[in-house]
Amino acid sequence: MKDSVKSTDRKSPPPVNEAGEGDGTRTFAAFIKHLPGITFIKDAAGRYTFANGGWEKLFDRSAEDSLGLTDFDLFPEEMARAFTANDALIQQSGEARIVYEDVLTESGRQHMLVSKFPIFDAGGKVAHVGGVAVDVTTSRRAELELKEREEQLREAHERIRFHIVNSPLAVVEWDEEFRVIRWSGQAENIFGWTEAEVRGFHPDDWAFVHPDDRESVAEIMRQLSKGEKPRNLSHNRNLTKDGSVRFCDWYNSVSLGDNGRVQSIFSLVDDVTDRVRAQKEIVRLNTQLERRVERRTAELRAANAELEAFAYSVSHDLRAPLRAIAGFAMALAEHVEGGLDDSARKYLERIQSRATRMGELIDDLLQLSRLTRTKMKIEHLDLTSLAEEVAAETAQANPEHSVVTVIAPGMKAEGDPSLVRVLLQNLLANAWKFTRNSTEARIEVGVRREGGLDTFFVRDNGVGFDMRYVHKLFTAFQRLHSQAEYPGHGVGLATVQRVVRRHGGSARAESGAGAGATFFFTLSPRPAGESRKEP
Amino acid sequence: MSAKIIMLVEDNPDDEELTLLALKKNRILNEVVIARDGAEALEMLFGDGPHAFPARGIMPAVVLLDLNLPKVGGLEVLQRIRREASTRMLPVVILTSSKEEKDLIESYAHGCNSYVRKPVDFEAFVKATRELGFYWLLLNEAPPRKP
């Protein structure tokens, strides 16, 4: 194809080199050839009829060998298309044009500014297209780079603008005299003033800084505008357009000009009002809470002191008249010994015995209140040996009544030793008392795991109690058996209850009448999440 | 009779009479000197009145001291007794209603010789009084008198 084009087309149009006749033409041809620029001529079919030295240099090929060939024969298709497209424009319009053409050579892409122009034949038709090209690669590259930089700058500017617009922080820019240059939308949201309202104003020109913070803010501004500090932070109050107070953190930084002088000041403003108010509220609530705790503690202390005084008074003052009643009743009995009949003597005896009993009740009451008044010392307790000791003491105090005791080994607990001892004394004495009529009395002390807690128990095979009255069991001076049957004051289990409660534990009892009783107790609070089951 | 004098410091007339009755029932017939409050007790022990012990040249063999007293409390009287050279070794028995631990501890801390709680049951009180008299008036060797 290429060859055929070459052979057929070579003859037809006379190349300018050969056609030139006379000195003028030769001189002109020599000029053209040695011109540092690039020139060429193609015929109407796009075949090169002339190319100068510049052309040869650019494309690194000889002009002579290229004559009669087209761009498609010589160059890559992309380039050839671009060249011939421009040529076609000239042929069609018959006018000269200046176009850019890119040339791909071994040294890279070169930009050519090409002046293409028509050469007419005698008939006025475009017979040839001529071209003069200048390598503008360097300036073109610079131009493109400039364009690219401008684009980057525009993008950067856009990005900054985006951040300013979308930032939760307000952005304010001041000139070197601290007059507003820029005032972001968020600044408008926080402070209420629009940019138009404040532009050109100094913060002192309008009611912007809280009067009490003016001095500190003035110092902050002085440091910045004098260039003493490149950046600083101000925490101050500002006033909004509607006069309300906002707490703001101002992050300021100085922008210096080429001359090293302060050009503008850039401020980011964080409205921390809510945070400041919340913190103040926390402090206020804490103080309030502390005061309340103090007051409660004082009240509690006063109540305790009052209880103490009351108990003391009961101990001293309530017993004295009882002593007098009992004592004088006896004195009377002796005084009129002969003159008393049996019933009169019995009355006097009764006065004495009841007064004595009331004295005991008062003592029990005092002991019960002492359980709540005394300080606790929590220690590791060997509950097994404590129970063994108490059981031995109880057995000794009731020699007429034989009981089989079974005490589980290895029982451990945390508690106040003297209080827990009182607890065991009461439970065991109770068990002893209510097994008095059992033929084979048996008392068991043990432990089992319930709801994550060690639950201790004292079980007897005595008379038991009626479960219908179980709720009265742990209440002071409540008794479920008659005085004649099982004497007592009704404080034993109330004592147990108090000891257990002071340890944070709980107590409960189970029984079927005549089938013995079991008393359960714990000495520590129920773990969180466990549902509370009142005994 | 015996020169051993019992000093009773008691403000309650009932208790005073019951104590005297109890002593009588036990046939303790020693002289009993009664002070009806703490100030009177101090006056008797340290004052210069004609009926005060210093003027009589004698000291009681035992002081039965109530704690709850008007004017000057029992513990204060006890403290004073232990502070003065003339009474430092005087046996003092606290005789009171209270079984409060606090009272017991403070009484012993201030140097009482024993602590007896007055029971409501008169029979028991008589028994306690007997034991007190038996110990402090018969068994106990009094400290040597000061020259």
XYZ file of C-alpha atoms in Angstrom:
682
model
C 0.000 0.000 0.000
C 2.636 2.380 1.209
C 4.889 1.451 -1.669
C 2.188 1.840 -4.281
C 1.313 5.276 -2.943
C 4.964 6.234 -3.119
C 5.535 4.999 -6.649
C 2.360 6.373 -8.185
C 2.405 9.778 -6.447
C 6.028 10.634 -6.907
C 5.714 11.783 -10.422
C 2.642 13.989 -10.352
C 3.207 17.317 -8.478
C 6.489 19.004 -9.150
C 8.340 19.432 -5.842
C 9.231 22.989 -5.080
C 12.890 22.108 -4.697
C 13.088 20.908 -8.221
C 10.592 23.294 -9.740
C 12.396 26.411 -8.605
C 14.147 28.124 -11.402
C 16.520 30.970 -11.392
C 18.707 32.483 -8.623
C 15.858 34.005 -6.712
C 14.196 30.717 -6.262
C 17.387 28.932 -5.262
C 18.295 31.647 -2.807
C 14.813 31.405 -1.319
C 15.075 27.622 -1.171
C 18.419 27.839 0.621
C 16.928 30.258 3.153
C 14.048 28.030 3.828
C 16.212 24.990 4.157
C 18.479 26.544 6.783
C 15.844 28.428 8.692
C 16.022 27.326 12.393
C 12.252 26.973 12.193
C 10.354 24.057 10.789
C 8.612 24.308 7.445
C 6.958 21.851 5.127
C 4.579 21.662 2.199
C 2.064 18.908 1.490
C 0.040 18.496 -1.665
C -3.732 18.193 -1.805
C -3.428 14.456 -1.160
C -1.317 15.065 1.926
C 1.977 13.977 0.408
C 5.039 15.885 1.481
C 6.469 17.890 -1.397
C 8.913 19.831 0.764
C 10.446 19.738 4.250
C 13.325 21.838 5.520
C 16.266 21.092 7.835
C 14.306 22.021 10.904
C 11.718 19.415 9.938
C 14.434 16.783 9.410
C 15.875 17.561 12.830
C 12.574 17.448 14.598
C 11.533 14.116 13.172
C 15.038 12.762 12.791
C 14.549 11.664 9.200
C 15.733 12.897 5.856
C 13.420 15.125 3.877
C 14.399 13.563 0.619
C 13.336 10.111 1.703
C 10.059 11.438 3.019
C 8.873 13.295 -0.062
C 5.785 11.777 -1.641
C 4.832 10.088 1.634
C 1.883 11.071 3.763
C 1.692 11.656 7.535
C 0.135 8.210 7.872
C 3.202 6.731 6.162
C 5.570 8.604 8.415
C 4.013 8.930 11.868
C 1.905 7.060 14.382
C -1.758 7.109 13.524
C -2.817 9.481 16.343
C -0.358 12.137 15.217
C -1.168 11.630 11.527
C -4.875 12.090 12.162
C -4.305 15.303 14.067
C -2.040 16.711 11.335
C -4.308 15.793 8.426
C -7.382 17.078 10.221
C -5.750 20.493 10.494
C -4.672 20.288 6.826
C -8.225 19.495 5.790
C -9.451 22.651 7.530
C -7.055 24.763 5.512
C -8.025 23.020 2.257
C -11.713 23.480 2.906
C -11.610 27.053 4.155
C -8.801 28.254 1.931
C -7.592 30.343 4.868
C -4.442 30.330 6.973
C -4.699 29.191 10.562
C -2.514 28.919 13.596
C -2.928 25.604 15.376
C -1.216 23.607 18.092
C 0.143 20.237 17.125
C 1.717 17.749 19.448
C 4.669 15.797 18.219
C 5.702 12.569 19.866
C 9.395 12.026 19.517
C 11.962 10.011 21.366
C 12.591 12.960 23.681
C 8.954 13.140 24.586
C 5.951 15.194 23.643
C 6.683 18.478 22.013
C 4.210 21.229 21.496
C 4.361 23.001 18.171
C 2.686 26.217 17.262
C 2.026 25.725 13.578
C 0.969 28.329 11.065
C -0.752 26.449 8.269
C -1.667 28.189 5.089
C -3.035 27.327 1.665
C -0.987 27.555 -1.550
C -3.285 28.105 -4.523
C -2.762 26.927 -8.124
C -3.351 29.115 -11.108
C -7.008 28.110 -11.121
C -7.430 29.407 -7.541
C -7.739 25.964 -6.009
C -5.800 24.932 -2.942
C -3.035 22.824 -4.447
C -0.753 22.653 -1.455
C -0.802 23.255 2.320
C 2.259 24.911 3.725
C 3.302 25.012 7.294
C 5.693 26.902 9.535
C 6.080 25.499 12.998
C 7.684 26.839 16.162
C 8.530 24.627 19.144
C 6.590 26.124 22.056
C 7.048 23.123 24.337
C 8.688 25.156 27.134
C 6.217 28.000 27.230
C 3.305 25.662 26.671
C 4.419 23.508 29.581
C 4.735 26.569 31.784
C 1.301 27.643 30.720
C -0.154 24.234 31.566
C 1.624 24.155 34.888
C 0.282 27.555 35.717
C -3.183 26.369 34.855
C -2.712 23.308 37.020
C -1.473 25.420 39.936
C -4.411 27.696 39.594
C -6.662 24.674 39.681
C -4.929 23.325 42.781
C -5.172 26.687 44.437
C -8.827 26.884 43.593
C -9.364 23.395 45.031
C -7.460 24.225 48.192
C -9.486 27.347 48.564
C -12.657 25.356 48.058
C -11.572 22.859 50.689
C -10.838 25.560 53.222
C -14.139 27.176 52.470
C -15.859 23.819 52.933
C -14.252 23.376 56.349
C -15.112 26.877 57.410
C -18.712 26.510 56.340
C -19.186 23.081 57.878
C -17.076 23.475 61.011
C -18.869 23.434 64.345
C -16.359 26.121 65.258
C -17.023 29.685 64.265
C -14.290 31.272 62.170
C -13.452 34.933 62.506
C -10.637 36.730 60.744
C -9.383 40.092 61.926
C -7.063 42.616 60.317
C -3.909 43.802 62.042
C -5.986 46.430 63.895
C -8.380 43.727 65.077
C -11.239 44.726 62.860
C -13.458 41.976 61.510
C -12.570 40.864 57.988
C -14.433 37.590 57.873
C -17.218 36.200 60.033
C -18.381 32.668 59.282
C -21.928 31.373 59.223
C -21.311 29.547 62.471
C -20.149 32.830 64.044
C -23.456 34.227 62.962
C -25.253 31.236 64.523
C -23.477 31.584 67.837
C -23.428 35.346 68.249
C -26.458 36.424 66.242
C -24.705 39.180 64.306
C -24.237 38.827 60.554
C -20.938 39.479 58.817
C -22.377 42.628 57.292
C -23.232 43.964 60.751
C -19.776 43.525 62.234
C -17.349 43.795 59.303
C -14.804 46.533 59.927
C -15.563 46.756 63.642
C -13.183 46.224 66.538
C -14.584 44.011 69.385
C -14.685 47.085 71.595
C -16.881 48.879 69.085
C -19.944 46.826 69.920
C -21.224 44.922 72.965
C -19.377 41.721 72.137
C -17.024 40.877 75.006
C -18.542 40.419 78.464
C -17.661 43.558 80.514
C -15.932 41.470 83.219
C -13.681 39.810 80.619
C -12.718 42.953 78.684
C -9.401 43.310 80.443
C -8.196 39.753 79.856
C -9.381 39.834 76.234
C -7.544 43.128 75.671
C -4.329 41.465 76.832
C -4.916 38.491 74.504
C -5.426 40.868 71.562
C -2.362 42.901 72.491
C -0.131 39.802 72.498
C -1.375 38.860 69.033
C -1.294 42.208 67.304
C 2.147 43.058 68.698
C 3.346 39.704 67.372
C 4.440 38.654 70.862
C 2.722 35.351 70.496
C 2.023 33.502 67.237
C -1.039 31.884 68.824
C -2.936 31.887 72.083
C -6.128 30.752 73.730
C -8.737 32.871 75.410
C -11.523 31.511 77.516
C -14.005 34.296 77.942
C -17.642 35.223 77.912
C -19.215 36.908 74.899
C -22.517 38.626 74.478
C -24.856 37.696 71.662
C -27.035 40.042 69.701
C -29.973 39.302 71.993
C -27.778 40.033 75.026
C -27.379 36.496 76.351
C -24.022 35.272 77.617
C -22.008 32.529 75.869
C -18.849 30.929 77.232
C -16.348 30.631 74.387
C -12.905 29.183 73.799
C -11.053 31.360 71.265
C -8.142 29.682 69.462
C -6.262 32.564 67.867
C -3.324 32.531 65.480
C -1.414 35.242 63.709
C -0.836 35.298 59.966
C 2.348 37.182 59.033
C 2.895 38.995 55.747
C 6.035 38.766 53.543
C 7.505 41.674 55.459
C 7.215 39.679 58.721
C 4.516 42.009 59.983
C 1.169 40.871 61.372
C -1.200 40.734 58.455
C -4.313 39.242 59.994
C -5.461 37.224 62.949
C -7.399 34.060 62.539
C -9.733 32.874 65.329
C -11.578 29.594 65.791
C -14.369 29.895 68.332
C -15.795 26.998 70.301
C -19.041 27.750 72.098
C -18.597 25.794 75.347
C -21.545 27.305 77.199
C -23.379 24.016 77.609
C -20.269 22.294 78.900
C -19.498 25.104 81.332
C -23.078 25.126 82.569
C -23.085 21.323 82.952
C -19.847 21.472 84.907
C -21.223 24.186 87.148
C -24.324 22.100 87.654
C -22.215 19.085 88.612
C -20.257 21.145 91.102
C -23.476 22.584 92.493
C -25.092 19.153 92.821
C -21.993 17.725 94.440
C -21.904 20.511 96.952
C -25.572 20.047 97.610
C -25.094 16.318 98.036
C -22.188 16.821 100.394
C -24.217 19.239 102.441
C -27.105 16.826 102.538
C -24.806 13.984 103.638
C -23.347 16.246 106.311
C -26.779 17.213 107.514
C -27.959 13.605 107.548
C -24.826 12.503 109.361
C -25.340 15.225 111.942
C -28.978 14.211 112.302
C -27.990 10.590 112.674
C -25.352 11.501 115.213
C -27.886 13.562 117.124
C -30.402 10.727 116.984
C -27.792 8.300 118.262
C -26.790 10.652 121.040
C -30.447 11.032 121.934
C -30.928 7.275 121.960
C -27.838 6.972 124.103
C -29.148 9.581 126.541
C -32.550 7.922 126.523
C -31.111 4.500 127.247
C -28.980 5.950 129.994
C -31.942 7.673 131.501
C -34.039 4.493 131.303
C -31.277 2.550 132.914
C -31.043 4.949 135.847
C -34.384 6.599 136.306
C -36.865 3.906 135.349
C -35.383 1.305 137.593
C -35.225 3.448 140.742
C -39.009 3.588 141.323
C -39.241 -0.142 140.603
C -36.671 -0.772 143.279
C -38.698 1.331 145.674
C -41.919 -0.554 144.816
C -40.312 -3.964 145.255
C -38.296 -2.933 148.283
C -41.098 -1.239 150.190
C -43.531 -4.031 149.387
C -41.104 -6.390 151.056
C -40.516 -3.980 153.900
C -44.247 -3.737 154.381
C -44.609 -7.491 154.412
C -41.999 -7.747 157.128
C -43.304 -4.790 159.052
C -46.781 -6.158 159.525
C -45.784 -9.771 159.426
C -48.246 -11.094 161.945
C -51.137 -8.938 160.777
C -51.275 -10.137 157.159
C -53.543 -12.852 155.938
C -52.458 -15.187 153.143
C -54.021 -13.270 150.297
C -52.582 -9.966 151.485
C -49.133 -11.563 151.595
C -49.655 -12.984 148.117
C -50.583 -9.540 146.836
C -47.381 -8.119 148.230
C -45.383 -10.966 146.726
C -47.007 -10.295 143.408
C -46.101 -6.625 143.592
C -42.515 -7.628 144.188
C -42.352 -10.253 141.488
C -43.951 -8.000 138.851
C -41.662 -5.131 139.705
C -38.719 -7.506 139.385
C -40.015 -8.722 136.049
C -40.361 -5.183 134.794
C -36.780 -4.584 135.846
C -35.759 -7.558 133.694
C -37.781 -6.272 130.766
C -36.045 -2.931 131.036
C -32.699 -4.711 131.071
C -33.627 -6.693 127.969
C -34.771 -3.556 126.219
C -31.515 -1.859 127.053
C -29.516 -4.797 125.814
C -31.456 -4.742 122.585
C -30.772 -1.054 122.088
C -27.133 -1.592 122.974
C -26.894 -3.990 120.009
C -27.635 -1.117 117.672
C -25.590 1.454 119.524
C -22.245 -0.284 119.868
C -19.585 0.010 117.178
C -18.956 -3.099 115.091
C -15.562 -4.685 114.562
C -15.735 -7.022 111.581
C -13.327 -9.970 111.799
C -12.859 -13.417 110.256
C -14.877 -15.745 112.424
C -14.546 -19.458 112.995
C -18.251 -20.007 113.335
C -17.844 -23.698 114.061
C -15.755 -23.222 117.184
C -17.860 -20.249 118.268
C -21.001 -22.402 117.994
C -19.291 -25.219 119.892
C -18.357 -22.863 122.726
C -21.819 -21.380 122.954
C -23.430 -24.830 122.828
C -21.205 -26.003 125.683
C -22.131 -22.942 127.754
C -25.815 -23.448 127.063
C -25.587 -27.128 127.981
C -23.859 -26.182 131.215
C -26.560 -23.656 132.069
C -29.281 -26.271 131.512
C -27.847 -29.417 133.112
C -31.300 -30.959 133.610
C -31.927 -31.158 129.860
C -29.809 -33.384 127.644
C -29.424 -32.480 123.992
C -27.493 -34.002 121.117
C -25.747 -31.204 119.240
C -24.405 -31.606 115.726
C -22.228 -28.723 114.584
C -20.963 -28.652 110.999
C -17.164 -28.369 110.685
C -15.321 -25.561 108.918
C -17.994 -22.844 109.046
C -16.442 -19.448 108.387
C -17.974 -15.982 108.351
C -17.170 -12.289 108.570
C -18.687 -10.498 111.505
C -18.418 -8.802 114.843
C -17.353 -11.541 117.280
C -19.331 -10.339 120.289
C -22.497 -9.653 118.309
C -22.350 -13.014 116.536
C -21.805 -14.674 119.870
C -24.954 -12.994 121.220
C -26.792 -14.199 118.112
C -25.713 -17.818 118.628
C -26.460 -17.619 122.341
C -30.012 -16.573 121.602
C -30.618 -19.131 118.863
C -29.142 -22.001 120.862
C -30.899 -20.984 124.097
C -34.081 -20.864 122.090
C -33.470 -24.311 120.629
C -32.669 -25.660 124.089
C -35.810 -24.157 125.533
C -38.165 -25.501 122.889
C -36.731 -29.022 122.905
C -37.252 -29.306 126.644
C -40.105 -31.763 126.186
C -38.571 -33.704 123.296
C -37.525 -37.224 124.136
C -34.414 -37.243 121.999
C -33.597 -33.567 121.714
C -31.348 -32.819 118.790
C -29.945 -29.440 117.726
C -28.072 -28.971 114.505
C -25.941 -25.987 113.436
C -24.958 -25.931 109.776
C -24.537 -23.946 106.594
C -25.786 -24.171 103.044
C -25.308 -22.089 99.912
C -28.343 -20.021 98.901
C -28.366 -17.356 96.197
C -24.587 -16.999 96.298
C -24.541 -16.557 100.068
C -23.552 -18.747 102.993
C -26.796 -19.286 104.839
C -26.320 -20.605 108.351
C -29.032 -22.426 110.222
C -29.909 -23.727 113.673
C -32.379 -26.593 113.531
C -34.118 -28.289 116.430
C -36.693 -31.070 116.783
C -38.661 -29.244 119.445
C -42.233 -28.027 119.525
C -41.808 -25.652 116.599
C -44.276 -22.873 115.991
C -47.305 -22.087 113.942
C -46.169 -20.724 110.570
C -49.211 -18.442 110.536
C -47.484 -16.264 113.099
C -44.007 -16.406 111.586
C -44.128 -12.657 110.844
C -44.331 -11.923 114.578
C -41.397 -14.119 115.443
C -38.611 -11.592 115.129
C -40.481 -8.685 116.723
C -39.500 -7.638 120.242
C -41.860 -8.714 123.044
C -43.904 -10.903 120.718
C -44.235 -14.425 121.951
C -45.848 -17.423 120.328
C -45.954 -19.566 123.466
C -47.482 -18.927 126.873
C -45.322 -17.741 129.709
C -46.309 -20.828 131.696
C -45.281 -23.253 128.914
C -42.014 -21.647 127.868
C -41.021 -18.609 129.942
C -39.296 -15.745 128.191
C -39.402 -12.057 127.428
C -39.681 -12.177 123.663
C -36.430 -10.389 122.908
C -34.232 -13.345 121.929
C -35.201 -13.487 118.252
C -35.509 -9.703 118.055
C -31.893 -9.670 119.176
C -31.004 -12.201 116.466
C -32.746 -10.027 113.901
C -30.812 -6.908 114.965
C -27.448 -8.615 114.898
C -28.144 -10.028 111.446
C -29.365 -6.672 110.107
C -26.360 -4.832 111.439
C -24.255 -7.203 109.341
C -26.406 -6.498 106.308
C -27.837 -10.008 106.347
C -31.301 -11.386 106.959
C -32.991 -13.995 109.129
C -36.008 -16.225 108.633
C -37.594 -19.227 110.266
C -39.412 -22.380 109.144
C -41.496 -24.788 111.094
C -44.416 -27.100 111.152
C -46.081 -27.078 114.551
C -44.662 -29.972 116.554
C -42.112 -30.699 113.840
C -39.225 -28.621 115.097
C -38.003 -25.273 113.889
C -35.185 -24.073 111.671
C -33.749 -20.588 111.914
C -31.749 -19.362 108.920
C -29.470 -16.344 108.892
C -26.888 -14.679 106.690
C -24.176 -12.290 107.801
C -23.580 -10.338 104.611
C -25.663 -8.425 102.100
C -27.237 -10.243 99.190
C -25.125 -9.899 96.034
C -26.458 -7.256 93.656
C -29.103 -8.518 91.261
C -30.455 -11.170 93.614
C -34.088 -10.607 94.306
C -34.749 -9.826 97.917
C -36.817 -12.332 99.826
C -37.991 -10.997 103.140
C -38.155 -13.604 105.856
C -19.378 0.041 168.642
C -17.001 -0.293 165.778
C -15.397 2.960 164.685
C -15.825 1.871 161.064
C -18.093 4.427 159.490
C -20.010 3.824 156.264
C -20.469 6.868 154.067
C -23.469 6.694 151.741
C -23.692 9.231 148.941
C -27.257 8.995 147.624
C -29.748 11.620 146.471
C -32.806 9.377 146.152
C -34.588 9.135 149.540
C -36.170 5.802 148.527
C -32.801 4.308 147.754
C -31.365 5.821 150.910
C -34.017 4.193 153.039
C -33.796 0.877 151.201
C -30.029 0.840 151.656
C -30.412 1.541 155.351
C -33.091 -1.169 155.544
C -30.833 -3.630 153.784
C -27.959 -2.816 156.106
C -30.243 -3.257 159.075
C -31.564 -6.577 157.776
C -27.969 -7.725 157.594
C -27.317 -6.484 161.121
C -24.676 -4.103 159.927
C -24.982 -1.557 162.664
C -22.023 0.680 161.852
C -22.553 4.421 161.803
C -23.827 5.548 158.399
C -23.101 9.093 157.315
C -25.260 10.283 154.456
C -24.456 12.894 151.847
C -27.345 13.803 149.543
C -25.341 15.151 146.628
C -21.778 15.304 145.358
C -21.071 18.743 146.787
C -22.166 17.637 150.261
C -19.979 14.530 149.969
C -16.943 16.639 149.111
C -17.739 19.030 151.976
C -17.838 16.096 154.373
C -14.622 14.577 153.148
C -12.558 17.726 152.706
C -14.416 20.635 154.345
C -13.591 22.282 157.645
C -17.095 22.153 159.165
C -17.519 20.655 162.662
C -19.247 17.523 161.302
C -16.788 16.973 158.475
C -14.423 14.021 158.702
C -11.212 16.108 158.966
C -12.544 17.827 162.106
C -13.473 14.445 163.575
C -10.001 13.110 162.836
C -11.402 10.036 161.115
C -12.236 8.789 157.622
C -15.023 6.395 156.564
C -14.135 2.717 156.186
C -16.000 2.608 152.847
C -17.861 5.056 150.630
C -20.978 3.797 148.836
C -21.246 6.207 145.950
C -24.141 6.687 143.533
C -23.226 7.934 140.044
C -26.258 10.063 139.210
C -25.992 12.889 141.663
C -27.117 16.481 141.539
C -24.580 19.359 141.561
C -21.376 17.312 141.548
C -21.656 13.899 139.839
C -20.453 10.638 141.363
C -17.523 10.271 138.990
C -16.305 13.745 139.871
C -16.476 12.897 143.567
C -14.508 9.736 142.873
C -11.881 11.655 140.926
C -11.481 14.142 143.753
C -11.172 11.332 146.320
C -8.394 9.737 144.277
C -6.605 13.046 143.805
C -6.428 14.091 147.464
C -3.685 12.544 149.570
C -6.001 12.145 152.583
C -8.487 9.965 150.680
C -6.394 8.384 147.966
C -6.649 4.914 149.489
C -10.237 5.178 150.670
C -12.298 2.170 149.455
C -15.043 3.402 147.155
C -17.886 1.166 145.989
C -20.006 2.449 143.146
C -23.614 1.634 143.978
C -25.859 2.534 141.107
C -28.785 1.597 138.883
C -26.804 1.560 135.694
C -25.476 -1.511 134.001
C -24.212 0.591 131.088
C -20.761 -0.474 130.000
C -19.713 3.145 129.766
C -20.428 3.740 133.463
C -18.589 0.589 134.472
C -15.505 1.418 132.433
C -15.349 5.019 133.598
C -15.832 4.068 137.237
C -12.987 1.600 137.144
C -10.872 4.011 135.121
C -11.287 6.574 137.872
C -10.218 4.082 140.488
C -13.304 2.668 142.176
C -12.711 -0.476 144.217
C -15.847 -2.243 143.169
C -19.016 -1.688 141.225
C -22.381 -2.946 142.431
C -25.547 -2.595 140.518
C -28.623 -2.067 142.660
C -31.040 -4.851 141.671
C -34.786 -4.252 141.520
C -35.371 -7.383 143.549
C -35.002 -6.268 147.156
C -34.011 -9.755 148.296
C -31.094 -9.645 145.884
C -30.190 -6.163 147.082
C -30.112 -7.324 150.678
C -27.793 -10.134 149.638
C -25.512 -7.754 147.772
C -25.381 -5.410 150.757
C -24.498 -8.289 153.022
C -21.599 -9.253 150.819
C -20.417 -5.659 150.591
C -20.483 -5.202 154.372
C -18.852 -8.556 154.908
C -15.989 -7.724 152.622
C -15.320 -4.037 153.247
C -16.053 -3.953 156.959
C -14.838 -7.307 158.155
C -12.379 -8.891 155.751
C -10.670 -5.919 154.210
C -7.627 -4.585 155.993
C -7.909 -0.824 155.948
C -4.933 1.053 154.580
C -2.606 2.394 157.259
C -3.739 5.752 158.612
C -1.708 8.728 157.743
C 0.292 10.094 160.640
